[in-house]
Short mmCIF file of C-alpha atoms and ligand atoms in Angstrom, two decimals:
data_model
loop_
_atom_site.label_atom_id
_atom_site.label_comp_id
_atom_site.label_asym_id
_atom_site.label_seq_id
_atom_site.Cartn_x
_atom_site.Cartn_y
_atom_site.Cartn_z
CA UNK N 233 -28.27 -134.03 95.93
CA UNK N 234 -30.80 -136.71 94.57
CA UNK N 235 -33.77 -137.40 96.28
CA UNK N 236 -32.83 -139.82 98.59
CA UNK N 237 -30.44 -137.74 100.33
CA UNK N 238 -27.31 -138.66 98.96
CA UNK N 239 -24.89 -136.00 98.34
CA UNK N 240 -22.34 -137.32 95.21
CA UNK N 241 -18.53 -136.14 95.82
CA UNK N 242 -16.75 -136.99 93.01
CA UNK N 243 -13.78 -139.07 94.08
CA UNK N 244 -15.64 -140.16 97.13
CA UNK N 245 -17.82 -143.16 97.98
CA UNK N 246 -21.72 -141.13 98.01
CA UNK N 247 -22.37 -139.84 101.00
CA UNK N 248 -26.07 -139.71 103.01
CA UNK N 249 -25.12 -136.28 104.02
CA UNK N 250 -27.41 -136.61 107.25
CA UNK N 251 -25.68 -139.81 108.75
CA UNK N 252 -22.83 -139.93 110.25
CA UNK N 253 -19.85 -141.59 108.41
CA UNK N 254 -16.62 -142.96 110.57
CA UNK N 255 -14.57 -143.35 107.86
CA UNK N 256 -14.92 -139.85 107.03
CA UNK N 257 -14.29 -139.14 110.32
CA UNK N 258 -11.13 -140.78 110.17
CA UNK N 259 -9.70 -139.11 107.20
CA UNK N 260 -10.62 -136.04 109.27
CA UNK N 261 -8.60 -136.41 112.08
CA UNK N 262 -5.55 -137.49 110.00
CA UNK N 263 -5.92 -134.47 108.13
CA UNK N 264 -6.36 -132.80 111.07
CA UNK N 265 -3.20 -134.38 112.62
CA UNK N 266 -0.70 -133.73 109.13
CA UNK N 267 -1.82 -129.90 108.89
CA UNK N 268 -1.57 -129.33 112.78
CA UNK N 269 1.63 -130.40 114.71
CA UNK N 270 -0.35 -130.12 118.17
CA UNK N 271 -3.49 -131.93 117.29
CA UNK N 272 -3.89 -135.37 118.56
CA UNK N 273 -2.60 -138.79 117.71
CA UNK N 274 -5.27 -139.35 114.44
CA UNK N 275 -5.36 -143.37 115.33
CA UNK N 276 -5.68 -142.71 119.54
CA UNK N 277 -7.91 -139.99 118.11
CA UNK N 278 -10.07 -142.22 116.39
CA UNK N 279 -10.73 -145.10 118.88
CA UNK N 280 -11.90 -142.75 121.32
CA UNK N 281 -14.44 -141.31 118.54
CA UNK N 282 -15.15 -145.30 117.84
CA UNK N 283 -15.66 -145.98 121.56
CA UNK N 284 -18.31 -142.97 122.18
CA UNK N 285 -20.07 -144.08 119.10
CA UNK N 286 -20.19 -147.88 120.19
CA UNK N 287 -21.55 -146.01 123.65
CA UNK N 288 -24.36 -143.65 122.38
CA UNK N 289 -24.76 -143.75 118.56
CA UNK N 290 -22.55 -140.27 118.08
CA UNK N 291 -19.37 -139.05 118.62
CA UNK N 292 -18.44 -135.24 118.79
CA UNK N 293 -15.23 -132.83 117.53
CA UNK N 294 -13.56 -130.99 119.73
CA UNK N 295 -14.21 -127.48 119.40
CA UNK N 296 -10.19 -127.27 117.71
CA UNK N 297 -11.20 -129.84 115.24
CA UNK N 298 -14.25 -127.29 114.16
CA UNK N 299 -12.04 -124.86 113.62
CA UNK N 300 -9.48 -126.40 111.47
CA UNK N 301 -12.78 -128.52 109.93
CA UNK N 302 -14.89 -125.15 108.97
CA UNK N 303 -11.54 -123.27 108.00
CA UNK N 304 -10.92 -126.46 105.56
CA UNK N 305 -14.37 -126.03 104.29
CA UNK N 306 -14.09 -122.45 103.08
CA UNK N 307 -10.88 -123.49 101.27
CA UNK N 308 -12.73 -125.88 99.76
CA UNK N 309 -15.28 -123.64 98.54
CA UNK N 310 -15.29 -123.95 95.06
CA UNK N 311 -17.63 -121.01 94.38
CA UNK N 312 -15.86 -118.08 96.16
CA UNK N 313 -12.92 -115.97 94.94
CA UNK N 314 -11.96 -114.97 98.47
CA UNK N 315 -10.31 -117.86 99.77
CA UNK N 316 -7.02 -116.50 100.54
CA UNK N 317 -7.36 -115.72 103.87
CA UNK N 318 -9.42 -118.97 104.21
CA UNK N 319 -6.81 -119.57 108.14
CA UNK N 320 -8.94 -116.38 109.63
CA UNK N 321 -11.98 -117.51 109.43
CA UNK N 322 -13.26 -116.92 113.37
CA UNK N 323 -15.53 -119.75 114.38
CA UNK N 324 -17.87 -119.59 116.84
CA UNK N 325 -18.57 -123.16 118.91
CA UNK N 326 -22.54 -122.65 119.78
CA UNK N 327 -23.30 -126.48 119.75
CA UNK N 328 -24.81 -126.06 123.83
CA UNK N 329 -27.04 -123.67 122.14
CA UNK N 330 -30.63 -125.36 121.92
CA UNK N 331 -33.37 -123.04 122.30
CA UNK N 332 -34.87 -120.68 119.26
CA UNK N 333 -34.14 -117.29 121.59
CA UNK N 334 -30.53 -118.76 122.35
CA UNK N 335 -29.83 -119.00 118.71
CA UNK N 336 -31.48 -116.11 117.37
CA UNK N 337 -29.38 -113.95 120.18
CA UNK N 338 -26.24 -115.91 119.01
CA UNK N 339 -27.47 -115.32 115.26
CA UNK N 340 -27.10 -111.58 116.50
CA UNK N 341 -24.42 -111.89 118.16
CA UNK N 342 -22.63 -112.89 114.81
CA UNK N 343 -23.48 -110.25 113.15
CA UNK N 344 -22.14 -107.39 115.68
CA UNK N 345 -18.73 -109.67 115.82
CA UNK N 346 -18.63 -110.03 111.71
CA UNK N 347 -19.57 -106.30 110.76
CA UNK N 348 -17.09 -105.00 113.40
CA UNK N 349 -18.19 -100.75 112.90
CA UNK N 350 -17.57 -101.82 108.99
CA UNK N 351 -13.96 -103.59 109.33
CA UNK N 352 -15.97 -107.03 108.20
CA UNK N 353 -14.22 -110.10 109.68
CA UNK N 354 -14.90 -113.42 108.63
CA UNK N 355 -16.84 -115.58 111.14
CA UNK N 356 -19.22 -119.21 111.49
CA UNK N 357 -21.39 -119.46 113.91
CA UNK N 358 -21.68 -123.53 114.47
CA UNK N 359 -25.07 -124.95 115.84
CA UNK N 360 -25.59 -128.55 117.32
CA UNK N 361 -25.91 -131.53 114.26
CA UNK N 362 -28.56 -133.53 114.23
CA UNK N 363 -28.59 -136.55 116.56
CA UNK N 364 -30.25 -139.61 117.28
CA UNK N 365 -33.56 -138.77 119.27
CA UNK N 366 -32.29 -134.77 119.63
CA UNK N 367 -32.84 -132.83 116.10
CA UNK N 368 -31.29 -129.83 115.94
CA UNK N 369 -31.80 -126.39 115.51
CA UNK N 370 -32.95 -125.23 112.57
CA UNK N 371 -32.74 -121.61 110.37
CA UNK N 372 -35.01 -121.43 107.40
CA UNK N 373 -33.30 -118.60 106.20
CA UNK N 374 -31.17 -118.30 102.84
CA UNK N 375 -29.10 -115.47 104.68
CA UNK N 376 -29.14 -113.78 108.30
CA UNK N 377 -29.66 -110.65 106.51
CA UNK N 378 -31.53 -110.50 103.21
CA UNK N 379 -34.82 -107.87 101.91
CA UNK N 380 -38.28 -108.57 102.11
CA UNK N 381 -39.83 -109.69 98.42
CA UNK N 382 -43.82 -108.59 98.30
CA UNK N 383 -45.27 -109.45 95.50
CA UNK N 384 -47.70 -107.41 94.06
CA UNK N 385 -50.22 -107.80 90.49
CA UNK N 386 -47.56 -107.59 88.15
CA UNK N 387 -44.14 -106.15 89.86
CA UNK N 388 -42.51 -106.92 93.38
CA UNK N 389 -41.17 -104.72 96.08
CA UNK N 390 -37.88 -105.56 97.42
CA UNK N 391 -36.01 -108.55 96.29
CA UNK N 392 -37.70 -111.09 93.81
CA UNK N 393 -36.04 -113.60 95.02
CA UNK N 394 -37.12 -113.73 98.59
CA UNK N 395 -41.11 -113.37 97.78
CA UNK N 396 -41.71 -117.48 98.73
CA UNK N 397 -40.25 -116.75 102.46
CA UNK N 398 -41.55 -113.11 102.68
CA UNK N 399 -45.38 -114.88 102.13
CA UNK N 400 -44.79 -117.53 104.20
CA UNK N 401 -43.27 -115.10 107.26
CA UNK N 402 -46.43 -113.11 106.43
CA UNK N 403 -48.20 -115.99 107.25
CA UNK N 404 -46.42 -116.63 110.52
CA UNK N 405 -47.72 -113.17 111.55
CA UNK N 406 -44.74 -111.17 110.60
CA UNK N 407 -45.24 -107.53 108.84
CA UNK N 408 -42.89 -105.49 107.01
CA UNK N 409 -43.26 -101.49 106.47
CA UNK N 410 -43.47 -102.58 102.66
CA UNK N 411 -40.51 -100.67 101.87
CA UNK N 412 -37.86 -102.13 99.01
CA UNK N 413 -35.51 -102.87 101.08
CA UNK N 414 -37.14 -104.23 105.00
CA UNK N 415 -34.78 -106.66 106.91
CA UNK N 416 -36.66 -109.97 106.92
CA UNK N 417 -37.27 -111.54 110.57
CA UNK N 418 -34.64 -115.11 111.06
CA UNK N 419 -37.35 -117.84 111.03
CA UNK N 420 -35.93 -120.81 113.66
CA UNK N 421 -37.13 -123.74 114.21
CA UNK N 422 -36.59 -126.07 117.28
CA UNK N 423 -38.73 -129.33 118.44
CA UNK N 424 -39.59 -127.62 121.46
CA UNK N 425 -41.69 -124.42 119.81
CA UNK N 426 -41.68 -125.58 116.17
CA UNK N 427 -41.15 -122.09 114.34
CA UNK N 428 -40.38 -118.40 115.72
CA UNK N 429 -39.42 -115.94 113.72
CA UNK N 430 -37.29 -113.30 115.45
CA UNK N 431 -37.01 -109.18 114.37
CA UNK N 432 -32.65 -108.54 114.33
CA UNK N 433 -32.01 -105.53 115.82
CA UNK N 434 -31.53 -102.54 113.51
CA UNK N 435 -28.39 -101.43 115.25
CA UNK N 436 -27.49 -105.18 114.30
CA UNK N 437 -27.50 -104.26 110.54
CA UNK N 438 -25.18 -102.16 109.12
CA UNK N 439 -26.28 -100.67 105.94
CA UNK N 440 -24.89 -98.55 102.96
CA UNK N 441 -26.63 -95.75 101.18
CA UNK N 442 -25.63 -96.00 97.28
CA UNK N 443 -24.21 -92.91 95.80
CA UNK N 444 -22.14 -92.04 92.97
CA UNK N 445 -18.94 -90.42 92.82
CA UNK N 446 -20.00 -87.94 89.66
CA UNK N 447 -23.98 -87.87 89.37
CA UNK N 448 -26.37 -86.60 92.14
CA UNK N 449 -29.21 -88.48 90.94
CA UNK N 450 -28.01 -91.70 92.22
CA UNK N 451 -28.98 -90.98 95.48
CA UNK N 452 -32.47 -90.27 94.64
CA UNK N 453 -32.58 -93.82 93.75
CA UNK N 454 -33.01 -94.69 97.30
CA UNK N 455 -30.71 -97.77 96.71
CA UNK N 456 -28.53 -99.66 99.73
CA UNK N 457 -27.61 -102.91 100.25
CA UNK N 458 -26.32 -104.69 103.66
CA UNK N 459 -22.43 -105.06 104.83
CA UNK N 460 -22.45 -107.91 106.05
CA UNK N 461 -23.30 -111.38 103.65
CA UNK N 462 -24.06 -114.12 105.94
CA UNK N 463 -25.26 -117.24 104.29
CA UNK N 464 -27.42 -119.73 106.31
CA UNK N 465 -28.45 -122.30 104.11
CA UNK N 466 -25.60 -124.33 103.46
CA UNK N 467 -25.38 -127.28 105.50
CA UNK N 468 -21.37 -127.81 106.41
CA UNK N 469 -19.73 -131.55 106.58
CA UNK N 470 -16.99 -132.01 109.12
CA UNK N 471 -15.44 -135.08 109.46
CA UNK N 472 -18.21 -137.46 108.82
CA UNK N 473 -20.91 -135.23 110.68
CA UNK N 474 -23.06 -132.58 109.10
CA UNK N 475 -23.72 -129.39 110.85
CA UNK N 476 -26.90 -128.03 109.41
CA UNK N 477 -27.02 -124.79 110.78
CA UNK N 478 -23.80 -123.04 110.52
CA UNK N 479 -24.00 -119.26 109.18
CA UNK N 480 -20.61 -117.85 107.48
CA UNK N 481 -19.95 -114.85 106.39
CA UNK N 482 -17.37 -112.73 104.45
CA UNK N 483 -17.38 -109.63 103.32
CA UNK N 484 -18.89 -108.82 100.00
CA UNK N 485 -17.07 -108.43 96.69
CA UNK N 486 -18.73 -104.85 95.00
CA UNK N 487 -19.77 -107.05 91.50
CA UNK N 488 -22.41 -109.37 93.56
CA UNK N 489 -24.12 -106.27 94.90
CA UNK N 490 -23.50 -104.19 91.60
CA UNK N 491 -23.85 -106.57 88.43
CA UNK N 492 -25.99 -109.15 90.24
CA UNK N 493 -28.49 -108.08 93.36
CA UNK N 494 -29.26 -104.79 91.66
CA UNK N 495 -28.90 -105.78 88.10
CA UNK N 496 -30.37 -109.53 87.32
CA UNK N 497 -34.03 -109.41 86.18
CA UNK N 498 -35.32 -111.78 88.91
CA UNK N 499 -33.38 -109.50 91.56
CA UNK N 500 -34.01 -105.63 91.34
CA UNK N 501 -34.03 -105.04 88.00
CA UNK N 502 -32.63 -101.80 87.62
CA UNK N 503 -30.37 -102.11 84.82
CA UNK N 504 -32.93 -99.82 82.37
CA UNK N 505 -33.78 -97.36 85.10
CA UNK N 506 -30.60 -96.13 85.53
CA UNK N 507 -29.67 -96.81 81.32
CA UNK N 508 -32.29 -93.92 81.04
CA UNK N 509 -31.12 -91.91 83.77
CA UNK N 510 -27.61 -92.35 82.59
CA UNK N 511 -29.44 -90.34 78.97
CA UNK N 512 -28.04 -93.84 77.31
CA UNK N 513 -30.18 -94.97 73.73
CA UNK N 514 -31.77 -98.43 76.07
CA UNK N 515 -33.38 -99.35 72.76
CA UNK N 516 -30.06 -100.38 70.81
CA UNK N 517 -27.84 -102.67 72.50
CA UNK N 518 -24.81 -102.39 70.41
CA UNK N 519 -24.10 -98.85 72.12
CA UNK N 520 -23.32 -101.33 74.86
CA UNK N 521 -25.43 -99.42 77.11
CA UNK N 522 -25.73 -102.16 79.40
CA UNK N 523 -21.96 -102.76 79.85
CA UNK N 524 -22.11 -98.70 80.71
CA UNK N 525 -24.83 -99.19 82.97
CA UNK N 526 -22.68 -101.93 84.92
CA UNK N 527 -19.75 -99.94 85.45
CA UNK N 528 -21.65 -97.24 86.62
CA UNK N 529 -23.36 -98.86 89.75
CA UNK N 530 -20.71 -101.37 90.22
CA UNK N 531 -18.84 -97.49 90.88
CA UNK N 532 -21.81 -96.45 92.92
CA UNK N 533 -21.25 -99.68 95.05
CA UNK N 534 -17.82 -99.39 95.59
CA UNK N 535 -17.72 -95.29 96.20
CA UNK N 536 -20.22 -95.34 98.73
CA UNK N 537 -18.96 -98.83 100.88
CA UNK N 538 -15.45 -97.01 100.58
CA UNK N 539 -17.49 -93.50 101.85
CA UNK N 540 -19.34 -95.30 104.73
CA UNK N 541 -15.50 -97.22 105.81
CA UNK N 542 -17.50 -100.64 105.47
CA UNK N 543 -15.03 -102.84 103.55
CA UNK N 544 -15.61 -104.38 100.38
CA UNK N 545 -13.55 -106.13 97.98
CA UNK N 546 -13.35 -105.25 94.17
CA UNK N 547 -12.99 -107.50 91.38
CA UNK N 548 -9.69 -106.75 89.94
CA UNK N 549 -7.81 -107.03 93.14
CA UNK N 550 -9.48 -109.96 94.41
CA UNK N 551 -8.48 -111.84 91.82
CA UNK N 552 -4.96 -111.36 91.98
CA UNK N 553 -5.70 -112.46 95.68
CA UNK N 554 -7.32 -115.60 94.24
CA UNK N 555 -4.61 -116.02 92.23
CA UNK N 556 -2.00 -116.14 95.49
CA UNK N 557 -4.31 -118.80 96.67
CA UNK N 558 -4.16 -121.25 93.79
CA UNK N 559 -0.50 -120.86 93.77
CA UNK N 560 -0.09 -121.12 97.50
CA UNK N 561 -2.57 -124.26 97.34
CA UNK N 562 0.06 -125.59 94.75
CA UNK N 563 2.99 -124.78 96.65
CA UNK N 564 1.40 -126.85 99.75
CA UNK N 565 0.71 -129.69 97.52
CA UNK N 566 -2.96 -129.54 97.27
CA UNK N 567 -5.28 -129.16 94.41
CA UNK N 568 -6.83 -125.85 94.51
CA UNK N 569 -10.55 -126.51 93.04
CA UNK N 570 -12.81 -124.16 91.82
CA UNK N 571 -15.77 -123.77 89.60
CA UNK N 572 -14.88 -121.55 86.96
CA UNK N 573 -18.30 -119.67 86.28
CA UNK N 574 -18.15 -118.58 89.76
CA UNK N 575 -14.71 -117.39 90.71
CA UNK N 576 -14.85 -115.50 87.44
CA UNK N 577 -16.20 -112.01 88.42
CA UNK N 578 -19.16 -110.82 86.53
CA UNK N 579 -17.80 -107.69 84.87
CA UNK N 580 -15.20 -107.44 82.02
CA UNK N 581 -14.32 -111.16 82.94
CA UNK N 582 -11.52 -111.20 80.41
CA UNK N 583 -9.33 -108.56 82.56
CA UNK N 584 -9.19 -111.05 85.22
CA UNK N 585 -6.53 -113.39 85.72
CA UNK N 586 -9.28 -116.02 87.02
CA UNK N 587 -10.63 -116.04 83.74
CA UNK N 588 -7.43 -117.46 81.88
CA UNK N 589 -7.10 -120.73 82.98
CA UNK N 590 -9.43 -123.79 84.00
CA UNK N 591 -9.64 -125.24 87.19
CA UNK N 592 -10.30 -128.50 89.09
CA UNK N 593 -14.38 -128.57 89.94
CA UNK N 594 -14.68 -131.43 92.01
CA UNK N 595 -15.43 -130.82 95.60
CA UNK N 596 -13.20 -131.93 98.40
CA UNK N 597 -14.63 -132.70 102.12
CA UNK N 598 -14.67 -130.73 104.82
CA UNK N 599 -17.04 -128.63 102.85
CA UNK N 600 -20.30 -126.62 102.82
CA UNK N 601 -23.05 -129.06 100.99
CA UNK N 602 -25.22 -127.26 98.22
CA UNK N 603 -28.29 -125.78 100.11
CA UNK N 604 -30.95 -128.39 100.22
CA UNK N 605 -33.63 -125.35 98.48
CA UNK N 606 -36.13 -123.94 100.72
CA UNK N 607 -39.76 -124.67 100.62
CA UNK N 608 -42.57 -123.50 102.82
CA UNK N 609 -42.79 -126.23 105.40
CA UNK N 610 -46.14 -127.22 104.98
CA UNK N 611 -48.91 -127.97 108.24
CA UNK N 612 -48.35 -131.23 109.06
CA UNK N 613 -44.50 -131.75 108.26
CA UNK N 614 -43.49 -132.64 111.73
CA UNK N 615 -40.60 -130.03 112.64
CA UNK N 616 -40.13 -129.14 109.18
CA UNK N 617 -37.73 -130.46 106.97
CA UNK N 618 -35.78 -131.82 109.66
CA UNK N 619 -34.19 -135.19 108.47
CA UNK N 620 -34.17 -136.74 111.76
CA UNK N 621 -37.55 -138.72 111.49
CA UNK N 622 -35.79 -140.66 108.82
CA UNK N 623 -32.86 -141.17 111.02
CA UNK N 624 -31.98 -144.88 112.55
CA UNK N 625 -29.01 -143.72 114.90
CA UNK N 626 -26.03 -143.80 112.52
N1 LIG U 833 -23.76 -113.23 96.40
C1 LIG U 833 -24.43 -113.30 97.65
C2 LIG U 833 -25.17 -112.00 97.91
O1 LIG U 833 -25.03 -111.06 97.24
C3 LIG U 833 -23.48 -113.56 98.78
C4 LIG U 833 -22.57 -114.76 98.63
C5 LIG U 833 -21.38 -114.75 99.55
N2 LIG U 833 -20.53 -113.64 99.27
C6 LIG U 833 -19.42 -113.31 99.95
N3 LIG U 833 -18.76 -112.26 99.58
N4 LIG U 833 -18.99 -114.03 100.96
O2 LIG U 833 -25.89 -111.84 98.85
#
């Protein structure tokens, strides 16, 4: 995105992601109308979207269209192995939804119907756009569930990565028990009562203890991670109108938890904890202690999801999976794009079919937009990094 709010798709004219575009829309509904024998008539379909716009400035999907438009968008999304199944994805039509407690209860909500006692099922959650004179809601957070990050002198508690948000929820009044791993509070914002922030109920959050299938110790570690990943940042483009709050989820593949969360150095770090514990030599890296120390958790993870009946994906299979979908996406006709660093898992990359070939990168529309990056909205940023100040009706 540059700085003026232009969002480039290669292959398409730029696009100011928060205006609405009718020509976009149109493409939409005759994509819409070739992949779905009972949608409507994309031309009929299209005056009447022309007509409300000529009457008020907007137009709106049907709730069908947001289906289709979101389930397009995740098989557009270039990042993620898991596509296959991209037709399941349940969406959830919450546009009437306006006030902070009716979206944090429907944030809530998604979670119970996504983490499903552990059988994970796909699901958005779709909030009102932005329109002229009516901004919409807003979610500051990255995820619906991520871990506190408290920063201390020279080492952080909890997650690294979420120490900008933790301050500024701090700030807002909220207080976690300090622990490494505390549920963070969804932060909403509305033009009515600026920000709340909102506690999800525990029973909301299922959680895995990490254990290991051979050594005891691992437990001691005190190490879990969530079911359920539910991102909340990306804004999602349908047809010409962006939905900025729109939560998706999926369910997690074991190598984000178990080579990434747990392993990066600006996540939790752990990789030379558990080299020691493991009675590896951490001082000389060509006993490829680290590679041992990857396989080890990236077991952990997957042992104890499969021990607590919370599903999970693993690399090896989910890439044949991927795999089905570029070849179904071929068989269709379409291009299947991906981004290659991504939809290659990160472990032993090479025994992956994903890894053997190249792919398309380019991004396709409906999609979910690149998350604009979350700052602290500042005093004085009148409903925080809402776009619709800057807004003139189109
Ligand atoms: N990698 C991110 C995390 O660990 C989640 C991204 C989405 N992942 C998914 N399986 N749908 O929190």
């Amino acid at each position: 995105m540059t700085t003026d709010g232009t969002h480039h798709h290669p292959g398409l004219p730029d696009v100011p992601i928060h205006s609405v575009d009718l020509s976009e829309a149109e493409a939409f509904f005759r994509q819409h109308a070739a992949e779905n024998p009972h949608a409507p008539d994309p031309d009929e379909r299209f005056s009447e979207a022309l007509v409300e716009f000529g009457r008020r400035g907007a137009f709106s999907h049907t709730s069908e269209e947001l289906e289709f438009g979101a389930q397009v968008a995740w098989r557009n999304a270039n990042r993620c192995i898991g596509r296959l199944y991209w037709r399941s994805l349940i969406v959830r039509d919450r546009r009437n939804v306006r006030t902070a407690d009716g979206v944090a209860a429907e944030c809530v909500e998604h979670l119970r119907v996504a983490t499903n006692g552990g059988r994970i099922r796909p699901v958005l959650t779709l909030f009102a756009p932005d329109q002229p004179g009516r901004p919409a809601p807003r979610l500051h957070n990255a995820q619906l569930i991520r871990y506190a990050g408290y920063q201390g002198l020279d080492s952080v508690i909890g997650d690294p990565a979420q120490t900008e948000f933790t301050r500024w929820a701090e700030s807002l009044g909220w207080s976690g028990k300090g622990t490494d791993f505390d549920v963070l509070p969804l932060a909403i914002e509305t033009p009515e009562d600026g920000v709340r922030l909102f506690d999800i109920p525990g029973d909301a959050v299922l959680e895995v203890p990490l254990t290991h299938p051979e050594f005891p110790w691992f437990a001691e570690l005190d190490l879990r991670w969530h079911a359920v990943p539910a991102i909340s940042s990306m804004p999602l483009r349908i047809g010409g109108i962006t939905y900025r709050t729109a939560p998706f989820n999926g369910w997690y593949m074991g190598t984000e938890i178990g080579s990434r969360n747990l392993v990066d150095a600006d996540r939790y770090d752990r990789m030379t904890q558990v080299g020691r514990l493991l009675g590896l030599n951490v001082d000389d890296v060509r006993t490829l202690w680290k590679d041992r120390v990857l396989v080890e958790i990236n077991r952990a993870v997957l042992h104890s999801f499969d021990a607590a009946g919370v599903k999970i994906a693993d690399h090896h299979h989910e890439s044949e999976l991927f795999m089905r979908f570029v070849a179904k996406e071929e068989r269709a006709g379409r291009t299947p794009h991906a981004e290659w660093s991504w939809v290659v898992p990160p472990m032993s990359g090479t025994t992956s079919p994903v890894y053997h070939r190249y792919y398309d990168d380019s991004t396709a529309l409906p999609g979910f937009l690149p998350s604009p990056g979350w700052t602290p909205p500042q005093d004085g940023d009148a409903p925080a990094g809402c776009p619709h100040h800057a807004q003139t009706g189109a």
